[in-house]
Short mmCIF file of C-alpha atoms and ligand atoms in Angstrom, two decimals:
data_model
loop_
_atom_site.label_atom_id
_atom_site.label_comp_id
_atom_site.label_asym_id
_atom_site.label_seq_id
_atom_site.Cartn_x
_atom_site.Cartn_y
_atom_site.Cartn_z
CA UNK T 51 0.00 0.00 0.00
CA UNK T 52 1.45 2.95 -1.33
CA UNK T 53 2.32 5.36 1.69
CA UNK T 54 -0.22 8.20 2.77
CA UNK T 55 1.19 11.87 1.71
CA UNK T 56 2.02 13.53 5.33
CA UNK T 57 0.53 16.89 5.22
CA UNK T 58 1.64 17.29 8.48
CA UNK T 59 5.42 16.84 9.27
CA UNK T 60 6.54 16.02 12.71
CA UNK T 61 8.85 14.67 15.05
CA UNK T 62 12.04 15.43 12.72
CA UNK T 63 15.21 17.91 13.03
CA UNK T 64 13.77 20.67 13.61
CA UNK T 65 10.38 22.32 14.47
CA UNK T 66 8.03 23.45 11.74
CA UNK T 67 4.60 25.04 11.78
CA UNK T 68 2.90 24.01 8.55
CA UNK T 69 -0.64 25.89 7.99
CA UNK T 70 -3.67 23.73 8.09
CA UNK T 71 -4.92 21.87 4.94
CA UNK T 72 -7.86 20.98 6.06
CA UNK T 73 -11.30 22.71 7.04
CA UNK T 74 -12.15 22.96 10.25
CA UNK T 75 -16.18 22.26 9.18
CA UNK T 76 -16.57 19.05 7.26
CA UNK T 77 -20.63 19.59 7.33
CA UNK T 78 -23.52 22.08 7.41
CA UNK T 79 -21.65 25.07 9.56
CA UNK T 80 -24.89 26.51 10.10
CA UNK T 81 -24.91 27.68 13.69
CA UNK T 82 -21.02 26.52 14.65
CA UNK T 83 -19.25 29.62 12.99
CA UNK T 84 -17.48 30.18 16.33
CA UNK T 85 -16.20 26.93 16.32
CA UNK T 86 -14.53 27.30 12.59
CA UNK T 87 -13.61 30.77 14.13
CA UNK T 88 -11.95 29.54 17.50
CA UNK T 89 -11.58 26.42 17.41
CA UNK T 90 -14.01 25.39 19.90
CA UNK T 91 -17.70 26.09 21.33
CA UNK T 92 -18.84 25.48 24.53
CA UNK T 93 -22.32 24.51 25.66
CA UNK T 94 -22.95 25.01 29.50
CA UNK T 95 -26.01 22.37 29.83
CA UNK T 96 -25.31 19.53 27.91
CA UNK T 97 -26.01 17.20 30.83
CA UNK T 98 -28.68 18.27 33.18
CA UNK T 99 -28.04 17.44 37.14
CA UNK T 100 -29.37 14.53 37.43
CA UNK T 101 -27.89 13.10 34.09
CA UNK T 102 -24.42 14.66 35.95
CA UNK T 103 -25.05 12.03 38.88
CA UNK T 104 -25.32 8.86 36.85
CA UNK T 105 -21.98 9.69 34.96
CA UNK T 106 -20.62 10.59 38.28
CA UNK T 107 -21.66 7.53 39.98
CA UNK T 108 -19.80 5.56 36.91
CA UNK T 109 -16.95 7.47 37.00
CA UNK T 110 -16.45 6.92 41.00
CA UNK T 111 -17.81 3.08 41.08
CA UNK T 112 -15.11 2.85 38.14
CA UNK T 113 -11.95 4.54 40.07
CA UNK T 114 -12.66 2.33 42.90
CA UNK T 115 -12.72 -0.97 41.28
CA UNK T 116 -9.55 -2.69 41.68
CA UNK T 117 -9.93 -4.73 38.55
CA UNK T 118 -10.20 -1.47 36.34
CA UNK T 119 -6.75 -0.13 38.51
CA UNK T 120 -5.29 -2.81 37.26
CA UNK T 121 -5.74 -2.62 34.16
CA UNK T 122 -3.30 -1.66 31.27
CA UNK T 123 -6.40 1.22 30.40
CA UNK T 124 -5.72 2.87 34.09
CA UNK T 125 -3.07 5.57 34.01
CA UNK T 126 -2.12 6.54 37.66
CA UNK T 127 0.02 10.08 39.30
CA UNK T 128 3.20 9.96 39.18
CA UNK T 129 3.20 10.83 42.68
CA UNK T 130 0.10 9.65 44.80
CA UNK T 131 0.04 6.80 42.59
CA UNK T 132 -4.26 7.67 42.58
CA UNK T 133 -5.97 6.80 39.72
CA UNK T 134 -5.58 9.72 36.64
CA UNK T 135 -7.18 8.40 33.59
CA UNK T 136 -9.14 5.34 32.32
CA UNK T 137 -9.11 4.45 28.71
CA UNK T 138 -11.46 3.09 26.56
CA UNK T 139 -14.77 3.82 29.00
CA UNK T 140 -16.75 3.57 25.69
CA UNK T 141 -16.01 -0.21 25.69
CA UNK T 142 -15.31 -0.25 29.53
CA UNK T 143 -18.49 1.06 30.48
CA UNK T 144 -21.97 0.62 29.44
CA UNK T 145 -23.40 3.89 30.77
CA UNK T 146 -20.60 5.48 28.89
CA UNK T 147 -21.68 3.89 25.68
CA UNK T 148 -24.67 5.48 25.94
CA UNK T 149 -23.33 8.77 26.40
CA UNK T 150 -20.76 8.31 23.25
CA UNK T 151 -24.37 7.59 21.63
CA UNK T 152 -26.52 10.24 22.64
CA UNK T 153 -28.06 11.97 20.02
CA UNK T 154 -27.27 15.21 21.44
CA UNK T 155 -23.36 14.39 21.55
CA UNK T 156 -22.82 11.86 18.49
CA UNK T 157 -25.18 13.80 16.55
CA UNK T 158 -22.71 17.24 17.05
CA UNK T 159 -19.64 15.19 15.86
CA UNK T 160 -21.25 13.95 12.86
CA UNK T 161 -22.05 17.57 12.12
CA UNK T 162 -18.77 19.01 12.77
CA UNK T 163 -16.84 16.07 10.71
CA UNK T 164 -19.46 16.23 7.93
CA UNK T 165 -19.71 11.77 7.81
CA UNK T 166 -20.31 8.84 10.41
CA UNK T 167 -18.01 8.80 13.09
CA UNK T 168 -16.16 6.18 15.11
CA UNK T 169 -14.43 6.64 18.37
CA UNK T 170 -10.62 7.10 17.82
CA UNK T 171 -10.11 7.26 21.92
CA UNK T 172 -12.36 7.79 24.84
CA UNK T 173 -11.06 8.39 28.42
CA UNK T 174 -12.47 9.86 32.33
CA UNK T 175 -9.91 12.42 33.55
CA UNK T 176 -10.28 11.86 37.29
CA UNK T 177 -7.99 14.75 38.03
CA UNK T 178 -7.87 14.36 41.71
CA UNK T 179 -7.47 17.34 44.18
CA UNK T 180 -4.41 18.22 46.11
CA UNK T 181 -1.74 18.56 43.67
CA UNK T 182 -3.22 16.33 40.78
CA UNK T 183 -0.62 17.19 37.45
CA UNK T 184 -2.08 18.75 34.76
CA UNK T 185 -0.99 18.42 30.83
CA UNK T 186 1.52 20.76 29.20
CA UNK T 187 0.68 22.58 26.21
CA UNK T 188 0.61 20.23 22.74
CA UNK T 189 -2.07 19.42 19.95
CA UNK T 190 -3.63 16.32 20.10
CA UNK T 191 -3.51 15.84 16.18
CA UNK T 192 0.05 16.22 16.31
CA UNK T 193 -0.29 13.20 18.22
CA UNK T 194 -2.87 11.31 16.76
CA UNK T 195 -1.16 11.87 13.69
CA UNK T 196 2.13 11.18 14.32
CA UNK T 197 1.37 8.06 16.66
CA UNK T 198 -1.83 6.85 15.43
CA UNK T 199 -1.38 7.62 12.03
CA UNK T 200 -4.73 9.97 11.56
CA UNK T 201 -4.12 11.73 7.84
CA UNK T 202 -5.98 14.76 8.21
CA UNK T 203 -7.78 16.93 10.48
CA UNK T 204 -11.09 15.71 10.61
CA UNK T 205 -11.53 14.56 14.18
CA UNK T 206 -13.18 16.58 16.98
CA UNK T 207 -12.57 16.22 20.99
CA UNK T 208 -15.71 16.36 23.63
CA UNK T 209 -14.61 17.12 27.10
CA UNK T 210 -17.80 16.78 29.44
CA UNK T 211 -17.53 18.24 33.19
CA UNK T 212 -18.60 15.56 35.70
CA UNK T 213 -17.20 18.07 38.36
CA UNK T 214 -17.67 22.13 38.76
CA UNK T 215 -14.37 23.24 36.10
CA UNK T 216 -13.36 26.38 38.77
CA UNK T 217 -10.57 28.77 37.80
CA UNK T 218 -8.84 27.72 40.44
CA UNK T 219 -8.83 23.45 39.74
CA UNK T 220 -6.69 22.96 36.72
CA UNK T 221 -9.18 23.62 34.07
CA UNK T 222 -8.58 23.26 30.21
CA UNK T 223 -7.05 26.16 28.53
CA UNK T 224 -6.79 26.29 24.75
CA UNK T 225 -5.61 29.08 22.45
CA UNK T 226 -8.29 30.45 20.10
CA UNK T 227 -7.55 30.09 16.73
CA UNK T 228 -4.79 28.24 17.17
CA UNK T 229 -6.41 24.98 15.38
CA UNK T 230 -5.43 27.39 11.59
CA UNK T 231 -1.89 26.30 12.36
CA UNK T 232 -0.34 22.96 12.64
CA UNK T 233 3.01 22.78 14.60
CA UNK T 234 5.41 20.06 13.76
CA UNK T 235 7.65 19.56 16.87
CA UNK T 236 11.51 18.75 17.30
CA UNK T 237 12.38 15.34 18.00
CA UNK T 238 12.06 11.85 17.41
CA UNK T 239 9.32 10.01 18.93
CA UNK T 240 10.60 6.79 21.30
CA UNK T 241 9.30 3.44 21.24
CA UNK T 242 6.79 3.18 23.95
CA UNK T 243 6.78 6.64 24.12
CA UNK T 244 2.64 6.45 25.61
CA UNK T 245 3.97 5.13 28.61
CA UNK T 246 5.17 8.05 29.49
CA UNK T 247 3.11 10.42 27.39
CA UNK T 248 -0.03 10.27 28.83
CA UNK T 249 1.73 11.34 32.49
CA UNK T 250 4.06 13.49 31.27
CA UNK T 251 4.61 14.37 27.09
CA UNK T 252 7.89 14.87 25.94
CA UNK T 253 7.99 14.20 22.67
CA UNK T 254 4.95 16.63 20.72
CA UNK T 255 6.20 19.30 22.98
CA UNK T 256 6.45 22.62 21.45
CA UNK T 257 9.10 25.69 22.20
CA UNK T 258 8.65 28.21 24.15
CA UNK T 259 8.95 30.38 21.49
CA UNK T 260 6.72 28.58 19.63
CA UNK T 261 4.19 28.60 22.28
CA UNK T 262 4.78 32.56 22.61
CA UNK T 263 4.49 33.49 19.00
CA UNK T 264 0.86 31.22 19.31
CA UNK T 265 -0.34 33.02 22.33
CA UNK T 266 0.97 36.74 21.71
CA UNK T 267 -1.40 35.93 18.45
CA UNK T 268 -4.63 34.25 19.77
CA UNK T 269 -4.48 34.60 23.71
CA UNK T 270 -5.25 31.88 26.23
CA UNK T 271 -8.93 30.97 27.35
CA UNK T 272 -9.85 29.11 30.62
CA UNK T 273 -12.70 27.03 30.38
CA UNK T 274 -14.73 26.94 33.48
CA UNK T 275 -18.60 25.62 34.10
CA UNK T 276 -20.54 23.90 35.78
CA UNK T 277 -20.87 19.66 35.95
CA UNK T 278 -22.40 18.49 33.04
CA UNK T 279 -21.38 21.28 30.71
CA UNK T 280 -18.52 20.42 27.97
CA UNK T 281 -16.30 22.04 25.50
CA UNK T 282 -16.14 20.69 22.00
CA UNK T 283 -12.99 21.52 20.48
CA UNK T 284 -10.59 20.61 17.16
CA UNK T 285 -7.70 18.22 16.98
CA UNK T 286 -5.30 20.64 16.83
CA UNK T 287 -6.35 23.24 19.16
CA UNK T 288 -2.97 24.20 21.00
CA UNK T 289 -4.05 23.16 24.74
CA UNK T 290 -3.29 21.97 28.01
CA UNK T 291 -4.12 22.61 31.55
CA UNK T 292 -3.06 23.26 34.95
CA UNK T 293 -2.22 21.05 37.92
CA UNK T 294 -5.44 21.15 40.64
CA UNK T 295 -3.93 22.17 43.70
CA UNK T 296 -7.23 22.58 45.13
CA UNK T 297 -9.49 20.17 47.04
CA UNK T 298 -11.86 20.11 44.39
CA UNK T 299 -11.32 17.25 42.01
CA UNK T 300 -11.40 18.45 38.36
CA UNK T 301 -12.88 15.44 36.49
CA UNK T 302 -14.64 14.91 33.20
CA UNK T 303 -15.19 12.30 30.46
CA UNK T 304 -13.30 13.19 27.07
CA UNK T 305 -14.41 11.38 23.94
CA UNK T 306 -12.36 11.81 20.63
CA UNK T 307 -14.75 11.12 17.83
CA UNK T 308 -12.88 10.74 13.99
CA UNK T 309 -14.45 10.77 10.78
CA UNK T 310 -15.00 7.05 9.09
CA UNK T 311 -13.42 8.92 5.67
CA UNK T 312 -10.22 9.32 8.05
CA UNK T 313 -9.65 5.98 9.79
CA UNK T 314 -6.22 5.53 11.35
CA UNK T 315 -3.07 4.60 9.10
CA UNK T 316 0.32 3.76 10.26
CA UNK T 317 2.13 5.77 12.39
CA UNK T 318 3.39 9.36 9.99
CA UNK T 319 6.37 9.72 12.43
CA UNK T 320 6.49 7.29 15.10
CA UNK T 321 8.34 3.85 15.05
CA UNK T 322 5.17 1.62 16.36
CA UNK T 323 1.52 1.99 16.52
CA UNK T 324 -0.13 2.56 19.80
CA UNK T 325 -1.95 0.05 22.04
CA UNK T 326 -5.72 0.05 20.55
CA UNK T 327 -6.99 1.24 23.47
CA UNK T 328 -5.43 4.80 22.92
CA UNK T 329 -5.66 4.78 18.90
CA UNK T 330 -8.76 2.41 17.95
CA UNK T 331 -8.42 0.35 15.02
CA UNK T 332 -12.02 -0.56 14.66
CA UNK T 333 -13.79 1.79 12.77
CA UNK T 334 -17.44 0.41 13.44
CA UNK T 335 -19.54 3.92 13.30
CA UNK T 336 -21.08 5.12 16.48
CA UNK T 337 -24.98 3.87 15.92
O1 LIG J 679 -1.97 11.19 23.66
C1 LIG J 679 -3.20 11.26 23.66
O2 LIG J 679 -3.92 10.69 22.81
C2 LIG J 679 -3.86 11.98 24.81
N1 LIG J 679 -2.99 12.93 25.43
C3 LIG J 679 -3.38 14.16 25.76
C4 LIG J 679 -2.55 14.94 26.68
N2 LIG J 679 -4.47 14.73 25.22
C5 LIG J 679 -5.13 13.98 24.15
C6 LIG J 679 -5.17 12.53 24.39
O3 LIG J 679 -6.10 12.16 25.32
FE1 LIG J 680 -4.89 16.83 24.83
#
């Protein structure tokens, strides 16, 4: 099979920002200009409160199950050693299923992407209080494409509060307009580099003076609400967040939902795939 053309160098000599080739609406934009425009839209009730507890009550009987610690899906603090993330709640979880096929949420993707959509990774960020880590600045896509082998930008990123997202807790912070340019980073990517990764990213990262030509142009925005409100936002929003020094746990669930006409290829600039559970490889659309 005749290699994909990578729009999107990575992971080489040097760093490179390469403007995107893609659109940012694959479908009827109708209503979701400020999402071509930023990046990202927000919508504060998604989940009402009670819809907020059953999630919750997942998320909680989930981190507490020692079979699910265990698991090669768990990713723990570096420090506490407390749970941090759980992969692959989609499959995990039937109460998540339903959520990755609620109308209201699977219905958005396949307007933003334009096509069906599968889940390329799902995830709860538990995001503990007390000095929880949070996640340095990087694009996902340059990820997902460089690991997971994702051609083009056609993949959007739900992050639902199951907790109150305060100012003060580590929320998400993402640079508007920052999704127009893709930013191909310095340096090799190492085998098993997701071990690592998903506590601490090395490789992906971007300069400092990358990072300050990107916010000196769009600014940073702090994403706060209440439970059960989320924040869509595109693959290659430059993002990260803050550690949650607070007592107030800063949790969510975060589904990553790619377009069918953009399944995953091999990795563009990494030496091995990922473990499925990060980068699916079934493409079954969300019914
Ligand atoms: O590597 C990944 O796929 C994950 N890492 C981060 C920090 N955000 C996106 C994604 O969940
Ligand atoms: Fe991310």
């Amino acid at each position: 099979m005749a290699t994909a053309v990578d729009l999107y160098p990575s992971r080489g000599a040097s760093e490179v920002m390469t403007p995107r080739q893609d659109p940012v609406l694959w479908g009827d934009p109708a209503g979701l200009e400020s999402f071509e425009r930023d990046g990202f839209l927000v919508q504060p009730e998604l989940l009402a409160d009670h819809e907020v507890d059953v999630y919750r009550r997942e998320l909680d009987r989930l981190v507490a199950d020692p079979a699910v610690r265990a698991d090669d899906r768990s990713v723990v603090e570096p420090g506490s050693g407390a749970v941090r993330s759980v992969f692959e709640v989609h499959r995990m979880s039937e109460v998540f299923a339903g959520l990755v096929r609620d109308e209201r949420v699977v219905g958005l993707a396949r307007r933003i992407l334009g096509s069906d959509v599968y889940v390329h990774q799902s995830r709860i960020n538990v995001k503990p209080g007390f000095g929880a880590s949070g996640f340095y600045w990087h694009s996902d896509f340059e990820t997902w494409h460089a690991e997971d082998g994702l051609p083009r930008m056609r993949t959007v990123s739900v992050s639902i509060a199951l907790t109150e997202n305060h100012d003060t807790n580590g929320g998400l912070m993402i640079m508007p307009g920052s999704h127009r340019t893709f930013l191909g980073c310095e340096g090799a990517t190492p085998k098993d580099n997701y071990k690592r990764s998903l506590q601490m990213q090395d490789a992906g990262t971007p300069s400092d003076e990358a990072l300050t030509k990107l916010a000196d142009a769009h600014g940073i925005r702090l994403f706060t609400g209440r439970a059960g409100s989320a924040t869509w936002f595109d693959c290659n929003c430059m993002h990260g967040s803050g550690d949650n020094i607070t007592p107030f746990p800063r949790s969510n669930v975060f589904i990553v939902f790619n377009s069918v006409e953009n399944e995953a290829r091999e990795p563009f600039a990494a030496p091995v795939r990922r473990p499925e559970f990060i980068g699916a490889r079934d493409f079954t659309p969300v019914r």
